[in-house]
PDB file of C-alpha atoms and ligand atoms in Angstrom:
ATOM      1  CA  UNK A   1      86.493  56.382  45.274  1.00 46.00           C
ATOM      2  CA  UNK A   2      89.382  54.384  43.929  1.00 49.00           C
ATOM      3  CA  UNK A   3      91.284  51.982  46.084  1.00 56.00           C
ATOM      4  CA  UNK A   4      94.978  51.914  45.328  1.00 57.00           C
ATOM      5  CA  UNK A   5      95.790  49.162  42.884  1.00 52.00           C
ATOM      6  CA  UNK A   6      99.323  48.297  43.878  1.00 52.00           C
ATOM      7  CA  UNK A   7     101.605  46.423  41.590  1.00 54.00           C
ATOM      8  CA  UNK A   8     103.707  45.283  44.512  1.00 64.00           C
ATOM      9  CA  UNK A   9     103.672  45.098  48.279  1.00 78.00           C
ATOM     10  CA  UNK A  10     104.211  48.408  50.023  1.00 86.00           C
ATOM     11  CA  UNK A  11     107.236  47.940  52.258  1.00 85.00           C
ATOM     12  CA  UNK A  12     106.315  49.644  55.516  1.00 85.00           C
ATOM     13  CA  UNK A  13     109.312  48.170  57.318  1.00 83.00           C
ATOM     14  CA  UNK A  14     111.584  50.918  55.971  1.00 83.00           C
ATOM     15  CA  UNK A  15     109.184  53.670  56.960  1.00 88.00           C
ATOM     16  CA  UNK A  16     110.604  54.354  60.373  1.00 89.00           C
ATOM     17  CA  UNK A  17     109.481  57.308  62.418  1.00 92.00           C
ATOM     18  CA  UNK A  18     112.126  59.088  64.457  1.00 93.00           C
ATOM     19  CA  UNK A  19     111.758  60.898  67.784  1.00 92.00           C
ATOM     20  CA  UNK A  20     112.766  64.115  66.088  1.00 96.00           C
ATOM     21  CA  UNK A  21     109.986  66.638  65.554  1.00 97.00           C
ATOM     22  CA  UNK A  22     109.765  67.919  61.965  1.00 97.00           C
ATOM     23  CA  UNK A  23     106.679  70.118  62.203  1.00 97.00           C
ATOM     24  CA  UNK A  24     105.034  71.560  65.258  1.00 98.00           C
ATOM     25  CA  UNK A  25     101.855  73.580  65.020  1.00 98.00           C
ATOM     26  CA  UNK A  26     100.532  75.094  68.236  1.00 98.00           C
ATOM     27  CA  UNK A  27      97.125  76.735  68.651  1.00 98.00           C
ATOM     28  CA  UNK A  28      97.288  78.039  65.100  1.00 98.00           C
ATOM     29  CA  UNK A  29      94.444  80.158  63.744  1.00 98.00           C
ATOM     30  CA  UNK A  30      93.941  81.748  60.384  1.00 98.00           C
ATOM     31  CA  UNK A  31      91.384  84.098  58.945  1.00 98.00           C
ATOM     32  CA  UNK A  32      90.674  85.127  55.366  1.00 98.00           C
ATOM     33  CA  UNK A  33      89.457  88.636  56.135  1.00 96.00           C
ATOM     34  CA  UNK A  34      86.724  87.994  58.691  1.00 97.00           C
ATOM     35  CA  UNK A  35      86.304  84.332  57.737  1.00 98.00           C
ATOM     36  CA  UNK A  36      87.836  82.111  60.413  1.00 98.00           C
ATOM     37  CA  UNK A  37      89.229  79.363  58.191  1.00 98.00           C
ATOM     38  CA  UNK A  38      91.530  77.454  60.596  1.00 98.00           C
ATOM     39  CA  UNK A  39      90.669  77.077  64.263  1.00 98.00           C
ATOM     40  CA  UNK A  40      93.037  76.083  67.050  1.00 98.00           C
ATOM     41  CA  UNK A  41      95.146  73.722  64.989  1.00 98.00           C
ATOM     42  CA  UNK A  42      97.539  71.625  67.068  1.00 98.00           C
ATOM     43  CA  UNK A  43      99.694  69.144  65.217  1.00 98.00           C
ATOM     44  CA  UNK A  44     103.081  67.563  65.791  1.00 98.00           C
ATOM     45  CA  UNK A  45     104.687  65.645  62.942  1.00 98.00           C
ATOM     46  CA  UNK A  46     107.769  63.559  63.602  1.00 98.00           C
ATOM     47  CA  UNK A  47     110.409  62.908  60.988  1.00 97.00           C
ATOM     48  CA  UNK A  48     109.428  59.975  58.803  1.00 96.00           C
ATOM     49  CA  UNK A  49     105.699  60.296  59.373  1.00 97.00           C
ATOM     50  CA  UNK A  50     103.336  59.905  56.413  1.00 97.00           C
ATOM     51  CA  UNK A  51     100.185  61.788  57.194  1.00 98.00           C
ATOM     52  CA  UNK A  52      97.072  61.834  55.066  1.00 98.00           C
ATOM     53  CA  UNK A  53      94.749  64.784  55.542  1.00 98.00           C
ATOM     54  CA  UNK A  54      91.164  64.052  54.608  1.00 97.00           C
ATOM     55  CA  UNK A  55      87.960  65.981  54.886  1.00 96.00           C
ATOM     56  CA  UNK A  56      85.168  67.575  52.886  1.00 96.00           C
ATOM     57  CA  UNK A  57      85.746  70.279  50.333  1.00 96.00           C
ATOM     58  CA  UNK A  58      86.174  73.665  51.995  1.00 97.00           C
ATOM     59  CA  UNK A  59      87.285  72.226  55.350  1.00 98.00           C
ATOM     60  CA  UNK A  60      90.646  74.013  55.228  1.00 98.00           C
ATOM     61  CA  UNK A  61      92.978  71.232  54.121  1.00 98.00           C
ATOM     62  CA  UNK A  62      94.730  73.269  51.426  1.00 98.00           C
ATOM     63  CA  UNK A  63      94.923  76.302  53.657  1.00 98.00           C
ATOM     64  CA  UNK A  64      96.577  74.245  56.388  1.00 98.00           C
ATOM     65  CA  UNK A  65      99.311  72.860  54.196  1.00 97.00           C
ATOM     66  CA  UNK A  66      99.792  76.197  52.445  1.00 97.00           C
ATOM     67  CA  UNK A  67     100.427  77.771  55.852  1.00 97.00           C
ATOM     68  CA  UNK A  68     103.233  75.271  56.457  1.00 96.00           C
ATOM     69  CA  UNK A  69     105.388  76.784  53.718  1.00 91.00           C
ATOM     70  CA  UNK A  70     103.952  80.250  54.078  1.00 93.00           C
ATOM     71  CA  UNK A  71     102.011  80.382  50.850  1.00 94.00           C
ATOM     72  CA  UNK A  72      99.392  81.602  53.328  1.00 96.00           C
ATOM     73  CA  UNK A  73     100.056  83.525  56.499  1.00 96.00           C
ATOM     74  CA  UNK A  74      98.567  82.507  59.851  1.00 97.00           C
ATOM     75  CA  UNK A  75      97.455  85.149  62.319  1.00 97.00           C
ATOM     76  CA  UNK A  76      97.689  83.389  65.679  1.00 98.00           C
ATOM     77  CA  UNK A  77      99.622  80.526  67.208  1.00 98.00           C
ATOM     78  CA  UNK A  78     102.887  79.014  66.071  1.00 97.00           C
ATOM     79  CA  UNK A  79     104.222  76.948  63.213  1.00 97.00           C
ATOM     80  CA  UNK A  80     107.712  75.577  63.795  1.00 97.00           C
ATOM     81  CA  UNK A  81     109.515  73.648  61.044  1.00 96.00           C
ATOM     82  CA  UNK A  82     112.746  71.835  61.936  1.00 93.00           C
ATOM     83  CA  UNK A  83     113.124  74.161  64.897  1.00 93.00           C
ATOM     84  CA  UNK A  84     112.621  77.361  62.916  1.00 93.00           C
ATOM     85  CA  UNK A  85     109.484  79.337  63.632  1.00 95.00           C
ATOM     86  CA  UNK A  86     107.548  80.749  60.693  1.00 94.00           C
ATOM     87  CA  UNK A  87     107.221  84.452  61.300  1.00 91.00           C
ATOM     88  CA  UNK A  88     107.325  87.385  58.940  1.00 88.00           C
ATOM     89  CA  UNK A  89     111.136  87.098  59.074  1.00 90.00           C
ATOM     90  CA  UNK A  90     112.071  86.512  55.427  1.00 89.00           C
ATOM     91  CA  UNK A  91     115.221  84.617  56.357  1.00 89.00           C
ATOM     92  CA  UNK A  92     113.165  82.042  58.214  1.00 89.00           C
ATOM     93  CA  UNK A  93     110.676  81.810  55.366  1.00 90.00           C
ATOM     94  CA  UNK A  94     113.470  81.159  52.859  1.00 87.00           C
ATOM     95  CA  UNK A  95     115.027  78.536  55.098  1.00 88.00           C
ATOM     96  CA  UNK A  96     111.717  76.757  55.589  1.00 90.00           C
ATOM     97  CA  UNK A  97     110.785  76.901  51.899  1.00 88.00           C
ATOM     98  CA  UNK A  98     114.110  75.330  51.035  1.00 87.00           C
ATOM     99  CA  UNK A  99     113.319  72.413  53.345  1.00 92.00           C
ATOM    100  CA  UNK A 100     109.675  71.948  52.442  1.00 96.00           C
ATOM    101  CA  UNK A 101     108.691  70.824  48.943  1.00 96.00           C
ATOM    102  CA  UNK A 102     105.177  71.173  47.642  1.00 96.00           C
ATOM    103  CA  UNK A 103     103.260  69.444  44.879  1.00 96.00           C
ATOM    104  CA  UNK A 104      99.913  70.841  43.753  1.00 95.00           C
ATOM    105  CA  UNK A 105      96.846  69.411  42.045  1.00 94.00           C
ATOM    106  CA  UNK A 106      97.663  71.374  38.904  1.00 93.00           C
ATOM    107  CA  UNK A 107     101.281  70.667  38.290  1.00 89.00           C
ATOM    108  CA  UNK A 108     102.330  74.330  37.953  1.00 92.00           C
ATOM    109  CA  UNK A 109     105.218  73.552  35.622  1.00 96.00           C
ATOM    110  CA  UNK A 110     106.608  76.409  33.550  1.00 97.00           C
ATOM    111  CA  UNK A 111     105.188  75.704  30.067  1.00 97.00           C
ATOM    112  CA  UNK A 112     107.919  77.561  28.168  1.00 98.00           C
ATOM    113  CA  UNK A 113     110.772  75.672  29.860  1.00 98.00           C
ATOM    114  CA  UNK A 114     111.876  72.116  29.138  1.00 98.00           C
ATOM    115  CA  UNK A 115     111.409  69.429  31.770  1.00 98.00           C
ATOM    116  CA  UNK A 116     115.117  69.662  32.569  1.00 98.00           C
ATOM    117  CA  UNK A 117     114.962  73.458  32.853  1.00 98.00           C
ATOM    118  CA  UNK A 118     111.903  73.206  35.090  1.00 98.00           C
ATOM    119  CA  UNK A 119     113.971  71.021  37.392  1.00 98.00           C
ATOM    120  CA  UNK A 120     117.130  73.137  37.398  1.00 98.00           C
ATOM    121  CA  UNK A 121     115.642  76.642  37.600  1.00 96.00           C
ATOM    122  CA  UNK A 122     115.260  76.915  41.358  1.00 94.00           C
ATOM    123  CA  UNK A 123     118.454  75.054  42.281  1.00 94.00           C
ATOM    124  CA  UNK A 124     120.465  77.359  39.977  1.00 96.00           C
ATOM    125  CA  UNK A 125     118.788  80.645  40.893  1.00 92.00           C
ATOM    126  CA  UNK A 126     117.764  80.095  44.499  1.00 89.00           C
ATOM    127  CA  UNK A 127     120.339  77.587  45.709  1.00 89.00           C
ATOM    128  CA  UNK A 128     123.170  78.886  43.461  1.00 93.00           C
ATOM    129  CA  UNK A 129     124.023  75.347  42.396  1.00 96.00           C
ATOM    130  CA  UNK A 130     126.333  75.264  39.327  1.00 97.00           C
ATOM    131  CA  UNK A 131     124.372  74.466  36.157  1.00 98.00           C
ATOM    132  CA  UNK A 132     126.105  71.169  35.413  1.00 98.00           C
ATOM    133  CA  UNK A 133     125.574  69.889  38.940  1.00 98.00           C
ATOM    134  CA  UNK A 134     121.931  71.035  38.864  1.00 98.00           C
ATOM    135  CA  UNK A 135     121.421  69.122  35.616  1.00 98.00           C
ATOM    136  CA  UNK A 136     122.982  65.978  37.042  1.00 98.00           C
ATOM    137  CA  UNK A 137     120.736  66.190  40.075  1.00 98.00           C
ATOM    138  CA  UNK A 138     117.708  66.801  37.855  1.00 98.00           C
ATOM    139  CA  UNK A 139     118.513  63.735  35.741  1.00 98.00           C
ATOM    140  CA  UNK A 140     118.934  61.679  38.903  1.00 97.00           C
ATOM    141  CA  UNK A 141     115.441  62.592  40.085  1.00 97.00           C
ATOM    142  CA  UNK A 142     113.890  62.301  36.624  1.00 97.00           C
ATOM    143  CA  UNK A 143     115.271  58.757  36.572  1.00 96.00           C
ATOM    144  CA  UNK A 144     113.796  58.196  39.981  1.00 95.00           C
ATOM    145  CA  UNK A 145     110.327  59.194  38.768  1.00 95.00           C
ATOM    146  CA  UNK A 146     110.998  57.078  35.654  1.00 94.00           C
ATOM    147  CA  UNK A 147     110.934  59.701  32.915  1.00 95.00           C
ATOM    148  CA  UNK A 148     114.555  60.643  32.158  1.00 97.00           C
ATOM    149  CA  UNK A 149     113.828  60.294  28.425  1.00 97.00           C
ATOM    150  CA  UNK A 150     111.431  63.262  28.617  1.00 97.00           C
ATOM    151  CA  UNK A 151     114.069  65.713  29.859  1.00 98.00           C
ATOM    152  CA  UNK A 152     114.277  67.824  26.726  1.00 98.00           C
ATOM    153  CA  UNK A 153     110.557  67.982  26.035  1.00 98.00           C
ATOM    154  CA  UNK A 154     108.150  70.698  27.144  1.00 98.00           C
ATOM    155  CA  UNK A 155     105.403  70.104  29.741  1.00 97.00           C
ATOM    156  CA  UNK A 156     102.649  70.327  27.100  1.00 97.00           C
ATOM    157  CA  UNK A 157     104.140  67.294  25.325  1.00 97.00           C
ATOM    158  CA  UNK A 158     103.722  65.064  28.405  1.00 97.00           C
ATOM    159  CA  UNK A 159     100.703  63.292  29.860  1.00 95.00           C
ATOM    160  CA  UNK A 160      99.193  64.553  33.098  1.00 96.00           C
ATOM    161  CA  UNK A 161     100.731  61.718  35.067  1.00 95.00           C
ATOM    162  CA  UNK A 162     104.157  62.417  33.582  1.00 96.00           C
ATOM    163  CA  UNK A 163     103.812  66.129  34.321  1.00 97.00           C
ATOM    164  CA  UNK A 164     102.945  65.413  37.929  1.00 96.00           C
ATOM    165  CA  UNK A 165     105.990  63.161  38.246  1.00 96.00           C
ATOM    166  CA  UNK A 166     108.100  65.996  36.845  1.00 97.00           C
ATOM    167  CA  UNK A 167     106.588  68.277  39.490  1.00 97.00           C
ATOM    168  CA  UNK A 168     107.641  65.792  42.166  1.00 97.00           C
ATOM    169  CA  UNK A 169     111.150  65.489  40.679  1.00 97.00           C
ATOM    170  CA  UNK A 170     111.405  69.275  40.491  1.00 97.00           C
ATOM    171  CA  UNK A 171     110.570  69.519  44.176  1.00 96.00           C
ATOM    172  CA  UNK A 172     113.093  66.819  45.075  1.00 96.00           C
ATOM    173  CA  UNK A 173     115.844  68.727  43.252  1.00 96.00           C
ATOM    174  CA  UNK A 174     115.711  71.253  46.092  1.00 94.00           C
ATOM    175  CA  UNK A 175     116.502  68.405  48.512  1.00 94.00           C
ATOM    176  CA  UNK A 176     113.524  68.936  50.809  1.00 96.00           C
ATOM    177  CA  UNK A 177     113.250  67.160  54.138  1.00 96.00           C
ATOM    178  CA  UNK A 178     109.461  67.416  54.135  1.00 97.00           C
ATOM    179  CA  UNK A 179     107.056  67.031  51.200  1.00 98.00           C
ATOM    180  CA  UNK A 180     103.566  68.485  51.086  1.00 98.00           C
ATOM    181  CA  UNK A 181     101.064  67.176  48.542  1.00 98.00           C
ATOM    182  CA  UNK A 182      97.751  68.889  47.830  1.00 98.00           C
ATOM    183  CA  UNK A 183      95.509  66.468  45.947  1.00 97.00           C
ATOM    184  CA  UNK A 184      98.330  65.449  43.585  1.00 97.00           C
ATOM    185  CA  UNK A 185      96.178  62.939  41.710  1.00 96.00           C
ATOM    186  CA  UNK A 186      92.839  64.756  41.603  1.00 95.00           C
ATOM    187  CA  UNK A 187      93.366  66.191  38.141  1.00 93.00           C
ATOM    188  CA  UNK A 188      94.548  62.907  36.635  1.00 94.00           C
ATOM    189  CA  UNK A 189      92.831  60.203  34.624  1.00 92.00           C
ATOM    190  CA  UNK A 190      92.506  56.927  36.546  1.00 89.00           C
ATOM    191  CA  UNK A 191      95.263  55.136  34.665  1.00 87.00           C
ATOM    192  CA  UNK A 192      97.725  57.881  35.572  1.00 93.00           C
ATOM    193  CA  UNK A 193      96.852  58.044  39.243  1.00 94.00           C
ATOM    194  CA  UNK A 194      98.733  54.851  39.966  1.00 93.00           C
ATOM    195  CA  UNK A 195     102.030  56.009  38.481  1.00 93.00           C
ATOM    196  CA  UNK A 196     101.969  59.122  40.655  1.00 95.00           C
ATOM    197  CA  UNK A 197     100.970  57.164  43.765  1.00 95.00           C
ATOM    198  CA  UNK A 198     103.792  54.687  43.049  1.00 94.00           C
ATOM    199  CA  UNK A 199     106.244  57.576  43.042  1.00 94.00           C
ATOM    200  CA  UNK A 200     104.844  58.800  46.350  1.00 96.00           C
ATOM    201  CA  UNK A 201     105.070  55.293  47.819  1.00 95.00           C
ATOM    202  CA  UNK A 202     108.742  55.142  46.872  1.00 94.00           C
ATOM    203  CA  UNK A 203     109.366  58.437  48.617  1.00 95.00           C
ATOM    204  CA  UNK A 204     107.614  57.126  51.698  1.00 95.00           C
ATOM    205  CA  UNK A 205     109.738  53.977  51.595  1.00 94.00           C
ATOM    206  CA  UNK A 206     112.830  56.165  51.556  1.00 93.00           C
ATOM    207  CA  UNK A 207     111.749  57.778  54.791  1.00 94.00           C
ATOM    208  CA  UNK A 208     110.470  61.114  53.512  1.00 96.00           C
ATOM    209  CA  UNK A 209     108.264  63.043  55.914  1.00 97.00           C
ATOM    210  CA  UNK A 210     105.030  63.560  54.002  1.00 98.00           C
ATOM    211  CA  UNK A 211     101.761  65.397  54.469  1.00 98.00           C
ATOM    212  CA  UNK A 212      99.306  64.481  51.765  1.00 98.00           C
ATOM    213  CA  UNK A 213      95.874  65.908  51.164  1.00 98.00           C
ATOM    214  CA  UNK A 214      94.276  63.163  49.109  1.00 96.00           C
ATOM    215  CA  UNK A 215      91.032  61.325  48.491  1.00 93.00           C
ATOM    216  CA  UNK A 216      92.973  58.157  47.709  1.00 94.00           C
ATOM    217  CA  UNK A 217      91.932  56.153  50.735  1.00 94.00           C
ATOM    218  CA  UNK A 218      93.786  53.083  49.451  1.00 93.00           C
ATOM    219  CA  UNK A 219      96.982  55.117  49.656  1.00 94.00           C
ATOM    220  CA  UNK A 220      95.985  56.264  53.147  1.00 95.00           C
ATOM    221  CA  UNK A 221      95.461  52.678  54.304  1.00 94.00           C
ATOM    222  CA  UNK A 222      98.692  51.357  52.886  1.00 92.00           C
ATOM    223  CA  UNK A 223     101.140  54.190  53.280  1.00 95.00           C
ATOM    224  CA  UNK A 224      99.970  56.601  55.976  1.00 96.00           C
ATOM    225  CA  UNK A 225     100.828  56.058  59.604  1.00 96.00           C
ATOM    226  CA  UNK A 226      98.188  58.604  60.588  1.00 97.00           C
ATOM    227  CA  UNK A 227      95.032  59.982  59.010  1.00 98.00           C
ATOM    228  CA  UNK A 228      93.824  63.412  60.033  1.00 98.00           C
ATOM    229  CA  UNK A 229      90.222  64.342  59.425  1.00 98.00           C
ATOM    230  CA  UNK A 230      89.359  68.024  59.092  1.00 98.00           C
ATOM    231  CA  UNK A 231      85.981  69.706  59.024  1.00 97.00           C
ATOM    232  CA  UNK A 232      85.081  73.383  59.184  1.00 97.00           C
ATOM    233  CA  UNK A 233      88.632  74.494  59.857  1.00 98.00           C
ATOM    234  CA  UNK A 234      89.290  72.091  62.704  1.00 98.00           C
ATOM    235  CA  UNK A 235      91.084  68.808  63.179  1.00 98.00           C
ATOM    236  CA  UNK A 236      88.115  66.719  64.228  1.00 97.00           C
ATOM    237  CA  UNK A 237      89.788  63.357  64.594  1.00 97.00           C
ATOM    238  CA  UNK A 238      93.086  61.629  63.928  1.00 97.00           C
ATOM    239  CA  UNK A 239      94.143  58.046  64.170  1.00 97.00           C
ATOM    240  CA  UNK A 240      96.185  55.294  62.580  1.00 96.00           C
ATOM    241  CA  UNK A 241      94.531  54.187  59.326  1.00 96.00           C
ATOM    242  CA  UNK A 242      93.080  50.897  60.628  1.00 95.00           C
ATOM    243  CA  UNK A 243      91.311  52.609  63.498  1.00 96.00           C
ATOM    244  CA  UNK A 244      90.358  55.639  61.444  1.00 96.00           C
ATOM    245  CA  UNK A 245      88.588  53.590  58.786  1.00 96.00           C
ATOM    246  CA  UNK A 246      87.212  50.746  60.911  1.00 95.00           C
ATOM    247  CA  UNK A 247      86.303  52.613  64.038  1.00 96.00           C
ATOM    248  CA  UNK A 248      85.702  56.309  63.362  1.00 96.00           C
ATOM    249  CA  UNK A 249      84.797  58.226  66.485  1.00 96.00           C
ATOM    250  CA  UNK A 250      82.957  61.365  65.481  1.00 96.00           C
ATOM    251  CA  UNK A 251      79.677  61.564  63.582  1.00 96.00           C
ATOM    252  CA  UNK A 252      81.267  63.920  61.069  1.00 95.00           C
ATOM    253  CA  UNK A 253      83.975  61.387  60.291  1.00 96.00           C
ATOM    254  CA  UNK A 254      81.411  58.591  59.981  1.00 95.00           C
ATOM    255  CA  UNK A 255      79.342  60.680  57.591  1.00 95.00           C
ATOM    256  CA  UNK A 256      82.417  61.553  55.506  1.00 94.00           C
ATOM    257  CA  UNK A 257      83.535  57.931  55.297  1.00 94.00           C
ATOM    258  CA  UNK A 258      80.045  56.752  54.378  1.00 92.00           C
ATOM    259  CA  UNK A 259      80.099  59.163  51.464  1.00 90.00           C
ATOM    260  CA  UNK A 260      83.507  58.289  50.065  1.00 85.00           C
ATOM    261  CA  UNK A 261      84.056  54.588  50.743  1.00 76.00           C
TER     262      UNK A 261
HETATM  263  P1  ADP B 301      89.884  72.487  51.176  1.00 61.36           P
HETATM  264  O1  ADP B 301      91.269  72.409  50.631  1.00 61.36           O
HETATM  265  O2  ADP B 301      89.661  71.592  52.357  1.00 61.36           O
HETATM  266  O3  ADP B 301      88.836  72.276  50.137  1.00 61.36           O
HETATM  267  P2  ADP B 301      90.471  75.308  51.465  1.00 61.36           P
HETATM  268  O4  ADP B 301      91.586  75.419  52.437  1.00 61.36           O
HETATM  269  O5  ADP B 301      90.779  75.464  50.034  1.00 61.36           O
HETATM  270  O6  ADP B 301      89.660  73.956  51.755  1.00 61.36           O
HETATM  271  O7  ADP B 301      89.359  76.388  51.807  1.00 61.36           O
HETATM  272  C1  ADP B 301      88.802  76.506  53.105  1.00 61.36           C
HETATM  273  C2  ADP B 301      87.798  77.636  53.085  1.00 61.36           C
HETATM  274  O8  ADP B 301      88.459  78.878  52.885  1.00 61.36           O
HETATM  275  C3  ADP B 301      86.744  77.539  51.996  1.00 61.36           C
HETATM  276  O9  ADP B 301      85.521  78.013  52.521  1.00 61.36           O
HETATM  277  C4  ADP B 301      87.274  78.456  50.928  1.00 61.36           C
HETATM  278  O10 ADP B 301      86.209  78.994  50.166  1.00 61.36           O
HETATM  279  C5  ADP B 301      87.958  79.536  51.739  1.00 61.36           C
HETATM  280  N1  ADP B 301      89.104  80.135  51.030  1.00 61.36           N
HETATM  281  C6  ADP B 301      90.132  79.469  50.473  1.00 61.36           C
HETATM  282  N2  ADP B 301      91.041  80.319  49.956  1.00 61.36           N
HETATM  283  C7  ADP B 301      90.581  81.558  50.208  1.00 61.36           C
HETATM  284  C8  ADP B 301      91.043  82.883  49.926  1.00 61.36           C
HETATM  285  N3  ADP B 301      92.226  83.065  49.313  1.00 61.36           N
HETATM  286  N4  ADP B 301      90.281  83.910  50.341  1.00 61.36           N
HETATM  287  C9  ADP B 301      89.122  83.722  50.983  1.00 61.36           C
HETATM  288  N5  ADP B 301      88.611  82.511  51.286  1.00 61.36           N
HETATM  289  C10 ADP B 301      89.326  81.440  50.895  1.00 61.36           C
HETATM  290 MG1   MG B 302      91.962  71.947  48.745  1.00 61.36          MG
END
């Protein structure tokens, strides 16, 4: 398991957490058919929190974050994002999706569109932003992820790390207030992991509320304010990184940490 090799100090002083609640999940349960995949999930995330979700494969991490922007539907309990409850009401779903960005393990860029077009598609068609303004915003975020010179290329012409940074820029173009990451570096070669983590660190330093499923425990130590450990569809344990890594409480957490660290 790779520790994060940072090229600079991570500045946690800017990562302030406000009193405002960004995400509230209350007694949430989800089934896939008869399979009870998420059990009694309770989670409150304040604005500015950087949460790392860890746990073995199949424990429900992806399902949990996919429920937060309704890529999956929950069957019981509540999910409330910025005061709006996720129900089958399409208006609420649209509102929440426009506030919550998501980055996947496989970058999910449109292969037949240029990098710039990938970044402007949703703002133009969903947000009705004028094309020129959408392009300016896209260039701003492509500069932020340090690949403005790739704007007119196609995804297949970029490295994995560059593609993932485009995926992050594309998400940011929708001006989300919350970012969800599902193993954003798991498909990348080691030398590209760092450039994606650096981008995520910068977002954290700018105060973005982030939920990250990741096996990068170096990132968890340095950037997260809270680590959540899931197993068999439940939140088994959560704590600040120091305590989580140095003093795990449950046997399942201890076993997990002994396997990955
Ligand atoms: P993780 O991200 O922690 O590896 P997932 O949320 O992907 O876990 O999966 C949790 C469990 O739900 C696994 O047992 C997985 O096989 C199952 N699962 C995931 N997606 C589906 C689906 N669409 N239909 C049925 N079962 C699923
Ligand atoms: Mg997963």
